Short mmCIF file of C-alpha atoms in Angstrom, two decimals:
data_model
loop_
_atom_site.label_atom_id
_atom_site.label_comp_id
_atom_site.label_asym_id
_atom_site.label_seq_id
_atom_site.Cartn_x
_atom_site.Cartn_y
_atom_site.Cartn_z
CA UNK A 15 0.00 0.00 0.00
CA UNK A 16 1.09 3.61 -0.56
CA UNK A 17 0.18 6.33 1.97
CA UNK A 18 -0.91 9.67 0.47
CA UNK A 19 -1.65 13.00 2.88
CA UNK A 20 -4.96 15.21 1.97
CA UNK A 21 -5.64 18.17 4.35
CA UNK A 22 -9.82 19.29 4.88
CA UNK A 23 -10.16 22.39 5.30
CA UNK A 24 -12.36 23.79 7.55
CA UNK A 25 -14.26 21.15 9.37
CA UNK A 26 -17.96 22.08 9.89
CA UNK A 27 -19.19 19.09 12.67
CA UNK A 28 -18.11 19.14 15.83
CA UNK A 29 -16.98 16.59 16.97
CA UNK A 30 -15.58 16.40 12.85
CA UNK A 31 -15.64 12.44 11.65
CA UNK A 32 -12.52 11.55 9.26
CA UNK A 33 -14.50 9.20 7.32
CA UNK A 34 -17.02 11.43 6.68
CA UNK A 35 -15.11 14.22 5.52
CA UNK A 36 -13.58 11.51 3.32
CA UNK A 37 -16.69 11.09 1.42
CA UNK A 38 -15.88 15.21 0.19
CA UNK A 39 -12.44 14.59 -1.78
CA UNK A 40 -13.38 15.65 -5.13
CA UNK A 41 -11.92 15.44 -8.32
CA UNK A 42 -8.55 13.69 -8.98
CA UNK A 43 -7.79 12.59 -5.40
CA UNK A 44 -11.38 10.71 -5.03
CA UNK A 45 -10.99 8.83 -8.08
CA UNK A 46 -7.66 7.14 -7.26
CA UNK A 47 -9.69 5.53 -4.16
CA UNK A 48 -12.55 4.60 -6.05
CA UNK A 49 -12.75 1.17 -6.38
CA UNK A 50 -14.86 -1.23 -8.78
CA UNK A 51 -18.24 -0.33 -7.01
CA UNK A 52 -17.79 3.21 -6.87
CA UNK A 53 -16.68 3.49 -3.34
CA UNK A 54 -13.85 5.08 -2.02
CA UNK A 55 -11.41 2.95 -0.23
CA UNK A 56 -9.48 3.94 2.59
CA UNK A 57 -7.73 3.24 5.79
CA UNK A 58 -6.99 5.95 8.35
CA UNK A 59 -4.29 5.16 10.70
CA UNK A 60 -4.40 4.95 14.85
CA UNK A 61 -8.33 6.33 14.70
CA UNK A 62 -11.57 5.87 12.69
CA UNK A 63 -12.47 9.47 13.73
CA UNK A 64 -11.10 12.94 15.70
CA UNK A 65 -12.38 15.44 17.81
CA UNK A 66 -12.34 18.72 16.48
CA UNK A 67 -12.29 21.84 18.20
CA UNK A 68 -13.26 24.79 15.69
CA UNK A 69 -11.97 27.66 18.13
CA UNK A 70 -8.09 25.81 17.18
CA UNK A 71 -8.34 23.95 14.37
CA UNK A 72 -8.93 25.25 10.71
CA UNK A 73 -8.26 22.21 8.82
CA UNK A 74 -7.89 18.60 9.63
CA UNK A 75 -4.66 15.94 8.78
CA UNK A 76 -5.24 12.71 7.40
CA UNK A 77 -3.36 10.07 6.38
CA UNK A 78 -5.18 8.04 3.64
CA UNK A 79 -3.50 4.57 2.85
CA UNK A 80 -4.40 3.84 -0.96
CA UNK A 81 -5.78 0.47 -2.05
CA UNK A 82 -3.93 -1.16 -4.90
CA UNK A 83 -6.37 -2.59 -7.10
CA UNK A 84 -5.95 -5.55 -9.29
CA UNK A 85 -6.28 -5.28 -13.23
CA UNK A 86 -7.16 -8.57 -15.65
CA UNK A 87 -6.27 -9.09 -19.22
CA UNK A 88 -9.54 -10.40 -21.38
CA UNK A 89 -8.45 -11.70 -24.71
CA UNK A 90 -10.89 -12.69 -27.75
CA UNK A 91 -10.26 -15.53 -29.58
CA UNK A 92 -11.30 -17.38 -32.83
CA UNK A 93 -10.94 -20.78 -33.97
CA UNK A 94 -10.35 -19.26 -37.39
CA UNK A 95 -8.76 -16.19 -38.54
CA UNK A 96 -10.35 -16.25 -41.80
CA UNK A 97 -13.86 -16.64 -40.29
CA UNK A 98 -13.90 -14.01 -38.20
CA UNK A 99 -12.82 -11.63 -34.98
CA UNK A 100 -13.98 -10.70 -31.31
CA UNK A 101 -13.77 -7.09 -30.33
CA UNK A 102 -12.97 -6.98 -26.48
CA UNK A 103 -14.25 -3.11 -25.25
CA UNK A 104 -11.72 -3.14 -22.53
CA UNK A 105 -8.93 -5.79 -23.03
CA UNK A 106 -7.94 -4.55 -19.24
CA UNK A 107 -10.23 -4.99 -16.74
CA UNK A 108 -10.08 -4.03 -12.51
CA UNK A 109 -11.25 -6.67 -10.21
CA UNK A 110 -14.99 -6.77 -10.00
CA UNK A 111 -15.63 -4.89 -13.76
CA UNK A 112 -16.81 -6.03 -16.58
CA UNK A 113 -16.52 -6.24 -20.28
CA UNK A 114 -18.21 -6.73 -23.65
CA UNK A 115 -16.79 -9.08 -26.39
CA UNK A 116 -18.50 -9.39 -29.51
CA UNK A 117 -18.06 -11.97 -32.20
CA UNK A 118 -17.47 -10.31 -35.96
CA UNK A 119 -18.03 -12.66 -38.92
CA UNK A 120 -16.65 -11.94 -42.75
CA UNK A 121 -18.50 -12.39 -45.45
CA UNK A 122 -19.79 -16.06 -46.37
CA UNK A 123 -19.10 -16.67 -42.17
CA UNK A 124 -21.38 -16.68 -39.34
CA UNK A 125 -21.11 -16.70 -35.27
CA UNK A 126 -21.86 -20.15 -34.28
CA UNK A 127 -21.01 -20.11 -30.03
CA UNK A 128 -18.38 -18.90 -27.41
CA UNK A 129 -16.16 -22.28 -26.23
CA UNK A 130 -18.40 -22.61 -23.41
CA UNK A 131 -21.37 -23.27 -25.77
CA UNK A 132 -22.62 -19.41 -24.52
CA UNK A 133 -24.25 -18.29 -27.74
CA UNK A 134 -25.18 -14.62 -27.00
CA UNK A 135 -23.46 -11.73 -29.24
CA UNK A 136 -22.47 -9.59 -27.94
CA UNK A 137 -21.60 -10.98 -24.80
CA UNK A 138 -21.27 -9.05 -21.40
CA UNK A 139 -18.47 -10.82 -18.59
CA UNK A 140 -19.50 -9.14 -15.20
CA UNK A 141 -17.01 -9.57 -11.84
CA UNK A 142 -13.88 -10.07 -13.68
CA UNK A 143 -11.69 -11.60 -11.52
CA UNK A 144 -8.80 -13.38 -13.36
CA UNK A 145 -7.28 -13.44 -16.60
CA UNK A 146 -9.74 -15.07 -19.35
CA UNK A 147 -9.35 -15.63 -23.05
CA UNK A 148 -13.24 -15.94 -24.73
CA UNK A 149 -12.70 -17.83 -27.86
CA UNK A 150 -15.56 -17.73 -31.05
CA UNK A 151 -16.31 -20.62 -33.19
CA UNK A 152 -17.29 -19.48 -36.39
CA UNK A 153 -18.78 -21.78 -39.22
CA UNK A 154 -19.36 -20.91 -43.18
CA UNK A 155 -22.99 -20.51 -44.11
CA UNK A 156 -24.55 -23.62 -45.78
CA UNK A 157 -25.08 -22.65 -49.46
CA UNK A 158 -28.07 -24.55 -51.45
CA UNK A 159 -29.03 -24.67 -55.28
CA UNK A 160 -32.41 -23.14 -56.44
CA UNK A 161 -33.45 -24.82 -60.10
CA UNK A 162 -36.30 -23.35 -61.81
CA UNK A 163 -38.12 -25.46 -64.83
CA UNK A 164 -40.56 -24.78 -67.11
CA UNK A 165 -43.81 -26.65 -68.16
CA UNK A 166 -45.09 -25.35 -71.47
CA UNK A 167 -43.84 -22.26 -73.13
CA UNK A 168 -42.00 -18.58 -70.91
CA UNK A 169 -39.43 -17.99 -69.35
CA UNK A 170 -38.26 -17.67 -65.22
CA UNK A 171 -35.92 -15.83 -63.43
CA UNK A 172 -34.18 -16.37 -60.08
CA UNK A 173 -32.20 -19.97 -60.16
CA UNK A 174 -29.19 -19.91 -58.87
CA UNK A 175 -26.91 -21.09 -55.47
CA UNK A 176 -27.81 -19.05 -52.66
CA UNK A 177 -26.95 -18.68 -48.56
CA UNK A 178 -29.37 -20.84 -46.39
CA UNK A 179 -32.32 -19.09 -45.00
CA UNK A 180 -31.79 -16.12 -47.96
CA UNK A 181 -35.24 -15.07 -49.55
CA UNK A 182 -34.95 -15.07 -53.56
CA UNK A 183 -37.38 -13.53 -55.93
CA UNK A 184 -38.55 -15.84 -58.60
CA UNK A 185 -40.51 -14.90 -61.69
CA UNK A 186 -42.43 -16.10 -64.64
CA UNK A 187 -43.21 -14.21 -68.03
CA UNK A 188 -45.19 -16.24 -70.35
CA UNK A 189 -44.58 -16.68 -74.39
CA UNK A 190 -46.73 -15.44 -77.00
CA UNK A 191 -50.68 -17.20 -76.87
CA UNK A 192 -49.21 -18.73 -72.87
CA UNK A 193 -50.35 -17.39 -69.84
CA UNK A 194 -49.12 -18.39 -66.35
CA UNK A 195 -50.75 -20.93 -64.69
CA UNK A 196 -49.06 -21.65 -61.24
CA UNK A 197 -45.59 -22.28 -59.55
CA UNK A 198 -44.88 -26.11 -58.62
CA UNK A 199 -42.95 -28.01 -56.27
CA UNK A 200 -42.83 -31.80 -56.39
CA UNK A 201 -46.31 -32.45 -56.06
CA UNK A 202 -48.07 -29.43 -54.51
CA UNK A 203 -48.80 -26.20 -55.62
CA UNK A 204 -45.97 -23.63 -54.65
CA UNK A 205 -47.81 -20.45 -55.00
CA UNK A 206 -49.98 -18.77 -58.03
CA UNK A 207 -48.50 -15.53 -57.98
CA UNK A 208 -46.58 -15.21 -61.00
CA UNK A 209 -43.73 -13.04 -58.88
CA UNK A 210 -42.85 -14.52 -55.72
CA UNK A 211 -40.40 -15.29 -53.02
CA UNK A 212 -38.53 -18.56 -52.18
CA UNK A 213 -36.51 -19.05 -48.45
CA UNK A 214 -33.65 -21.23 -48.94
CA UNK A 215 -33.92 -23.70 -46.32
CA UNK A 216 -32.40 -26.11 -48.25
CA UNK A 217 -31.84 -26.95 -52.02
CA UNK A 218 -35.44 -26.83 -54.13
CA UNK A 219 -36.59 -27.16 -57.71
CA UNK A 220 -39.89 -25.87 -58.96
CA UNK A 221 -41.38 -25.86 -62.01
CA UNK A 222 -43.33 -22.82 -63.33
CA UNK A 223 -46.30 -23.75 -65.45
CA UNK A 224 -47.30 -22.60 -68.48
CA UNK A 225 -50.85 -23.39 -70.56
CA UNK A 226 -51.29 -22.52 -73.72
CA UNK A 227 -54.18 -19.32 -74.04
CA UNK A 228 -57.53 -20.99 -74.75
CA UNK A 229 -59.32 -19.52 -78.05
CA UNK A 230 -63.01 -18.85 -79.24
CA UNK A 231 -64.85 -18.30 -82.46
CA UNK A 232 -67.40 -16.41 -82.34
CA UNK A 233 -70.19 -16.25 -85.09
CA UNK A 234 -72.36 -13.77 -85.77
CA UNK A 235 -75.03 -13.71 -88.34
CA UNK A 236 -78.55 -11.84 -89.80
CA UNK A 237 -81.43 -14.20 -88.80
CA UNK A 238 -82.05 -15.94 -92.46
CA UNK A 239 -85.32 -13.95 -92.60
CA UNK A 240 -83.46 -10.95 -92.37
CA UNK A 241 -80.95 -11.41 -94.59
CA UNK A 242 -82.25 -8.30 -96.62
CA UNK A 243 -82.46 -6.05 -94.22
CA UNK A 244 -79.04 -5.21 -93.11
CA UNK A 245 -75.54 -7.40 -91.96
CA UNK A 246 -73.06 -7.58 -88.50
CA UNK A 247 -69.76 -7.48 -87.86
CA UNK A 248 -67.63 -8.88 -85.29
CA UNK A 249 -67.17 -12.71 -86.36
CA UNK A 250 -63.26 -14.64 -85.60
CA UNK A 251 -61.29 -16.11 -83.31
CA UNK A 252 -60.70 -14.39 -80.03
CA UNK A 253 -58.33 -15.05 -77.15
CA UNK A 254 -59.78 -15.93 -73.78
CA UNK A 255 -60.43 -12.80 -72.18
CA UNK A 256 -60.37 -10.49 -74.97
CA UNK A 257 -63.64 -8.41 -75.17
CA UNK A 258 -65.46 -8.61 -78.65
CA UNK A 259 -67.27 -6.10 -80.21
CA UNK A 260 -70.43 -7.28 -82.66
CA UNK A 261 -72.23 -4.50 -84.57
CA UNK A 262 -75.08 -4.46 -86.49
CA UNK A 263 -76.12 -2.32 -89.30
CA UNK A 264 -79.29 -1.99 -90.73
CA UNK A 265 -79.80 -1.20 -94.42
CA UNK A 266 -81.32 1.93 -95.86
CA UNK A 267 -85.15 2.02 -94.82
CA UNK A 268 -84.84 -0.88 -91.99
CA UNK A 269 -83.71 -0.54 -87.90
CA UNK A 270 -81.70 -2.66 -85.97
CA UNK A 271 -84.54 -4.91 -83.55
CA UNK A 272 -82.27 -7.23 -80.82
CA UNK A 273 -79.70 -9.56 -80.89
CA UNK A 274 -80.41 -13.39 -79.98
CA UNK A 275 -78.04 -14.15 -77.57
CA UNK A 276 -76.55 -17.99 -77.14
CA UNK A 277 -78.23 -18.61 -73.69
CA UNK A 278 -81.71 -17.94 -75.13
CA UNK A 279 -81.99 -14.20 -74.12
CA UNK A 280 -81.94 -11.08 -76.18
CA UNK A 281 -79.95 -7.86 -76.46
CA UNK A 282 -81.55 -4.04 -78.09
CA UNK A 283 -77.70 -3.15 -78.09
CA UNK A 284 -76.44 -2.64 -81.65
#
């Protein structure tokens, strides 16, 4: 131990108690006794306390023996170089502190456990008392194939290798006269969005399906006892989906009546 002697000024109890008066050095002097709680740490020699008589005394004597207190060394480890570091935020610790290590992986590397199968990061070490080294075991990140195939005629987007547990957008743009049906995998419909999102939990193949566009015809005609009095347009071949427009035009000195429809009903709309 190493004794240090602090004067206090003007001591305002009477009697005036050296370990209260203690708790008043400020500044530089009651840091060095500060120990890992906070607390300052002191012994006073012969007597815990004095008697002070104001009417003599302006300051007070004291004779502080300082506390040497013990400092650790916290290393970080790794059980590969390549795969990573640990960041230690204070490689030198006092007895009773603590300190933060966290695990840092590089690219294509991820934090797997500490070697005492502790698996938080970062990681907090409270009440430091001896010299520690925290190794991290870091493994590479499992990489899995996505294959995308194609039933009928379009094209996809999205195969490829990829990190486990990554999300990858997959799409599907049909060919001329194709529409997208649905997405497939194995047996069992994947999803029926034509632009979706896969999670690579492990290596998958689906199959985007294609069907060709379904088509019409669609006749139009004068009834036969008619014929004379005027004609329609709007016959072919039409797409599924596509809106078709018939018109009917009556000849000079006749006006259009109704349409027959196929389901048995009519329509006044030319």
């Amino acid at each position: 131990q190493q004794e240090e002697e602090y004067t206090i000024s003007n001591p305002t109890s009477e009697p005036a108690v050296i370990a209260v008066k203690l708790s008043e050095l400020t500044g530089n002097v009651a840091n060095k006794y500060k120990n890992a709680g906070g607390n300052i740490v002191f012994d006073i020699y012969n007597t815990t306390s004095c008697t002070v008589d104001r009417n003599k005394a302006a300051s007070v004597r004291i004779f502080v023996a300082k506390e040497a207190v013990a400092t650790y060394t916290i290393t970080g480890a790794t059980n590969n170089a390549s795969y990573g570091s640990v960041t230690v935020s204070n490689a030198s610790v006092i007895s009773g502190g603590s300190v933060t290590l966290t695990a840092n992986s590089t690219s294509g590397y991820r934090f797997v456990k500490w070697q005492d199968d502790d698996t938080s990061n970062p990681r907090t070490i409270t009440n430091v008392t001896a010299d520690a080294t925290y190794t991290a075991t870091f493994e590479a990140i499992p990489t899995y194939v996505l294959t995308l195939n194609v039933e009928g005629q379009g094209t996809v987007t999205g195969a490829g290798s990829y990190q486990e547990n990554q999300d990858v957008n997959i799409s599907a743009t049909p060919d001329y006269d194709y529409k997208f049906y649905r997405w497939m995998e194995g047996e069992s419909e994947y999803s029926s969005e034509s632009s979706t999102t896969v999670k690579m939990t492990n290596a998958r193949t689906i199959s985007a399906v294609f069907v060709k566009i379904p088509t019409y015809t669609i006749t139009a005609s004068v009834k036969e006892s008619c014929a004379e009095m005027g004609t329609v347009t709007g016959s072919g071949v039409y797409k599924e989906g596509v809106a078709v427009e018939l018109k009917a035009i009556a000849n000079s000195g006749y006006h259009f009546d109704h349409w027959n429809l196929p389901d048995g009903s009519t329509s006044t709309s030319e």
